[in-house]
Coordinates of C-alpha atoms in Angstrom, one line a residue:
X254 CA 3.4 -6.4 21.8
X255 CA 3.2 -8.5 18.4
X256 CA 3.0 -11.7 17.8
X257 CA 3.7 -13.9 14.4
X258 CA 2.5 -17.6 14.7
X259 CA 4.1 -19.6 12.3
X260 CA 3.2 -23.2 13.5
X261 CA 1.4 -24.7 16.4
X262 CA 5.4 -24.6 17.9
X263 CA 7.0 -21.9 16.7
X264 CA 6.2 -18.1 17.4
X265 CA 7.8 -14.7 17.3
X266 CA 7.2 -12.0 19.5
X267 CA 8.3 -9.0 19.2
X268 CA 7.8 -6.9 22.2
X269 CA 8.8 -3.2 22.6
X270 CA 11.6 -2.3 23.5
X271 CA 10.4 0.3 26.3
X272 CA 8.4 -3.0 27.8
X273 CA 10.8 -5.6 26.7
X274 CA 12.0 -6.5 30.3
X275 CA 8.9 -6.4 31.9
X276 CA 6.7 -8.2 29.0
X277 CA 9.8 -10.6 28.6
X278 CA 9.5 -11.5 32.6
X279 CA 5.3 -11.5 32.4
X280 CA 5.5 -14.9 30.4
X281 CA 8.6 -16.6 32.2
X282 CA 6.1 -15.9 35.1
X283 CA 3.2 -17.7 33.5
X284 CA 4.8 -20.0 32.1
X285 CA 6.3 -20.7 35.1
X286 CA 2.7 -20.3 37.1
X287 CA 1.1 -23.1 34.7
X288 CA 3.5 -25.5 34.3
X289 CA 3.6 -24.9 30.2
X290 CA 5.6 -27.0 27.9
X291 CA 7.5 -23.8 26.0
X292 CA 10.8 -21.9 25.6
X293 CA 11.1 -18.5 25.9
X294 CA 14.5 -17.6 24.2
X295 CA 15.5 -13.7 24.0
X296 CA 16.9 -13.0 21.3
X297 CA 19.5 -10.4 21.5
X298 CA 21.2 -10.7 18.6
X299 CA 18.4 -9.5 16.1
X300 CA 17.9 -5.8 14.6
X301 CA 14.6 -4.1 14.1
X302 CA 15.0 -1.8 11.0
X303 CA 11.3 -0.5 9.9
X304 CA 10.7 0.8 6.5
X305 CA 7.9 3.1 6.2
X306 CA 6.3 4.9 3.9
X307 CA 4.5 5.1 0.1
X308 CA 7.0 3.4 -1.6
X309 CA 8.2 1.7 1.2
X310 CA 8.3 -1.5 -0.5
X311 CA 9.5 -0.3 -3.3
X312 CA 13.0 0.7 -2.6
X313 CA 13.4 -2.0 0.5
X314 CA 12.7 -4.7 -2.3
X315 CA 15.1 -2.5 -5.0
X316 CA 17.5 -3.1 -1.9
X317 CA 17.2 -6.6 -0.2
X318 CA 18.0 -9.7 -2.5
X319 CA 16.0 -11.5 -0.4
X320 CA 12.4 -10.0 -1.4
X321 CA 12.8 -10.5 -5.0
X322 CA 14.3 -13.8 -5.0
X323 CA 11.0 -15.0 -2.0
X324 CA 7.3 -15.3 -2.1
X325 CA 6.8 -11.6 -3.0
X326 CA 6.2 -9.5 0.5
X327 CA 4.3 -10.2 3.0
X328 CA 0.1 -9.6 3.2
X329 CA -0.6 -6.8 5.4
X330 CA 0.2 -7.9 9.3
X331 CA 1.5 -11.2 8.5
X332 CA 5.2 -11.7 8.9
X333 CA 6.9 -14.4 6.9
X334 CA 10.5 -16.0 7.7
X335 CA 13.0 -15.5 4.4
X336 CA 16.3 -17.0 4.8
X337 CA 17.3 -15.6 8.5
X338 CA 15.1 -12.6 8.7
X339 CA 11.8 -12.4 9.6
X340 CA 10.0 -9.8 7.3
X341 CA 6.6 -8.3 9.0
X342 CA 3.9 -6.5 7.2
X343 CA 2.7 -4.9 10.6
X344 CA 3.4 -1.2 10.9
X345 CA 1.7 0.7 13.3
X346 CA 2.9 4.0 11.7
X347 CA -0.2 4.4 9.9
X348 CA 1.6 4.1 6.8
X349 CA 2.3 0.8 4.1
X350 CA 6.2 -0.6 5.0
X351 CA 7.5 -2.9 6.0
X352 CA 9.5 -4.4 9.3
X353 CA 12.6 -6.6 9.2
X354 CA 13.9 -8.1 11.6
X355 CA 17.8 -9.1 10.8
X356 CA 20.9 -10.3 12.8
X357 CA 22.9 -7.4 14.4
X358 CA 25.7 -8.3 12.8
X359 CA 24.2 -7.5 9.5
X360 CA 22.1 -4.5 10.2
X361 CA 24.7 -1.6 9.1
X362 CA 24.8 -3.5 5.5
X363 CA 21.1 -3.6 5.8
X364 CA 21.3 0.3 6.5
X365 CA 23.3 1.3 3.7
X366 CA 21.4 -0.6 1.3
X367 CA 18.1 0.2 2.2
X368 CA 19.8 4.3 2.2
X369 CA 21.3 3.4 -1.2
X370 CA 17.7 2.6 -2.7
X371 CA 16.2 6.3 -1.4
X372 CA 15.2 5.0 1.7
X373 CA 15.5 8.3 4.2
X374 CA 16.0 7.7 8.0
X375 CA 14.0 9.5 10.5
X376 CA 13.3 9.4 13.7
X377 CA 11.0 8.0 16.5
X378 CA 8.9 11.3 17.0
X379 CA 8.4 11.9 12.9
X380 CA 7.1 8.2 13.1
X381 CA 5.0 9.4 16.3
X382 CA 3.8 12.0 14.1
X383 CA 2.6 9.4 11.5
X384 CA 1.2 7.8 14.6
X385 CA -1.2 10.7 15.5
X386 CA -2.2 11.5 12.4
X387 CA -3.5 8.2 11.7
X388 CA -5.2 8.3 15.1
X389 CA -2.9 5.1 16.6
X390 CA -2.3 5.4 20.0
X391 CA 1.6 5.2 21.4
X392 CA 2.1 3.3 24.2
X393 CA 3.4 4.7 27.6
X394 CA 1.1 8.5 26.3
X395 CA -2.2 6.9 25.1
X396 CA -2.4 4.0 26.8
X397 CA -0.6 1.4 29.6
X398 CA -1.1 -1.1 31.9
X399 CA -4.2 1.4 33.5
X400 CA -6.3 2.1 30.8
X401 CA -8.3 -1.3 28.8
X402 CA -8.7 -1.2 24.7
X403 CA -12.2 0.0 25.2
X404 CA -11.0 3.1 27.1
X405 CA -8.3 3.3 24.3
X406 CA -10.3 3.2 21.3
X407 CA -8.9 0.0 20.5
X408 CA -12.1 -2.5 21.5
X409 CA -11.7 -4.1 17.5
X410 CA -8.4 -5.6 18.6
X411 CA -10.5 -7.3 21.1
X412 CA -12.3 -10.6 19.8
X413 CA -15.1 -11.7 22.8
X414 CA -16.3 -14.7 20.9
X415 CA -18.3 -17.7 23.2
X416 CA -15.8 -20.2 23.8
X417 CA -12.5 -18.2 23.7
X418 CA -10.7 -17.3 26.6
X419 CA -8.0 -15.1 27.6
X420 CA -6.5 -13.2 30.2
X421 CA -8.0 -10.7 31.3
X422 CA -12.0 -11.7 29.4
X423 CA -13.2 -11.0 32.3
X424 CA -11.5 -8.0 33.4
X425 CA -12.9 -6.5 30.3
X426 CA -16.6 -8.1 30.1
X427 CA -17.2 -6.2 33.3
X428 CA -16.4 -3.2 32.6
X429 CA -17.8 -3.6 29.0
X430 CA -21.3 -4.4 31.1
X431 CA -20.7 -1.8 33.8
X432 CA -20.0 1.0 31.2
X433 CA -16.5 1.9 29.8
X434 CA -15.4 5.3 32.4
X435 CA -13.4 7.2 29.7
X436 CA -13.5 6.8 25.6
X437 CA -10.1 8.1 23.5
X438 CA -11.4 10.6 21.0
X439 CA -9.2 12.1 18.4
X440 CA -9.2 15.8 17.8
X441 CA -8.3 18.1 15.2
X442 CA -7.1 21.4 14.5
X443 CA -8.7 23.9 12.6
X444 CA -6.0 25.4 12.1
X445 CA -1.8 25.2 12.3
X446 CA -0.8 24.9 16.3
X447 CA 0.6 22.1 18.7
X448 CA -0.9 20.2 21.4
X449 CA 0.7 19.9 24.5
X450 CA 0.4 17.3 27.3
X451 CA -2.3 18.6 29.6
X452 CA -3.2 21.0 27.4
X453 CA -7.0 22.5 28.1
X454 CA -9.6 21.9 25.2

């Protein structure tokens, strides 16, 4: 999931659709367990459109008046509220682009405007190919609750600075001290072909 912080009291969390119920249930359990003064509001009234690729920003800017009147597009790894949209640049495909959270009532019109500006629709399979080519993990395939960031080659996402506490830190420190038992690596094929799940290499 991705967390956008707009202020000390204002956050937007974008969860993976496949893990949304589990993630929200865990957050509600943590709120109850800690007695935190937090309101968690599920936004089922929003849709998400990801525009990715070498001309994504150019075409999205042409299609969306909000982008041309805003202060440009967000910097990489940043999200910004623009009217009733959340426009983010944290895509997980290996390509530059934007993710746009839009009220569901506007999603079809936005989709049509993007297509008219030259954005071509593609499915999740195509997006997963981009992830694979960029060496980015796919949740449920390459990593899940049983795989630590160190095992999944995601140590770069973990900050163990002194005084910075977070849930799971002690488990990660213990694994780091004991030695990481397995490590995901990437394979590059010399010739054309398709690697299949479970195939011996």
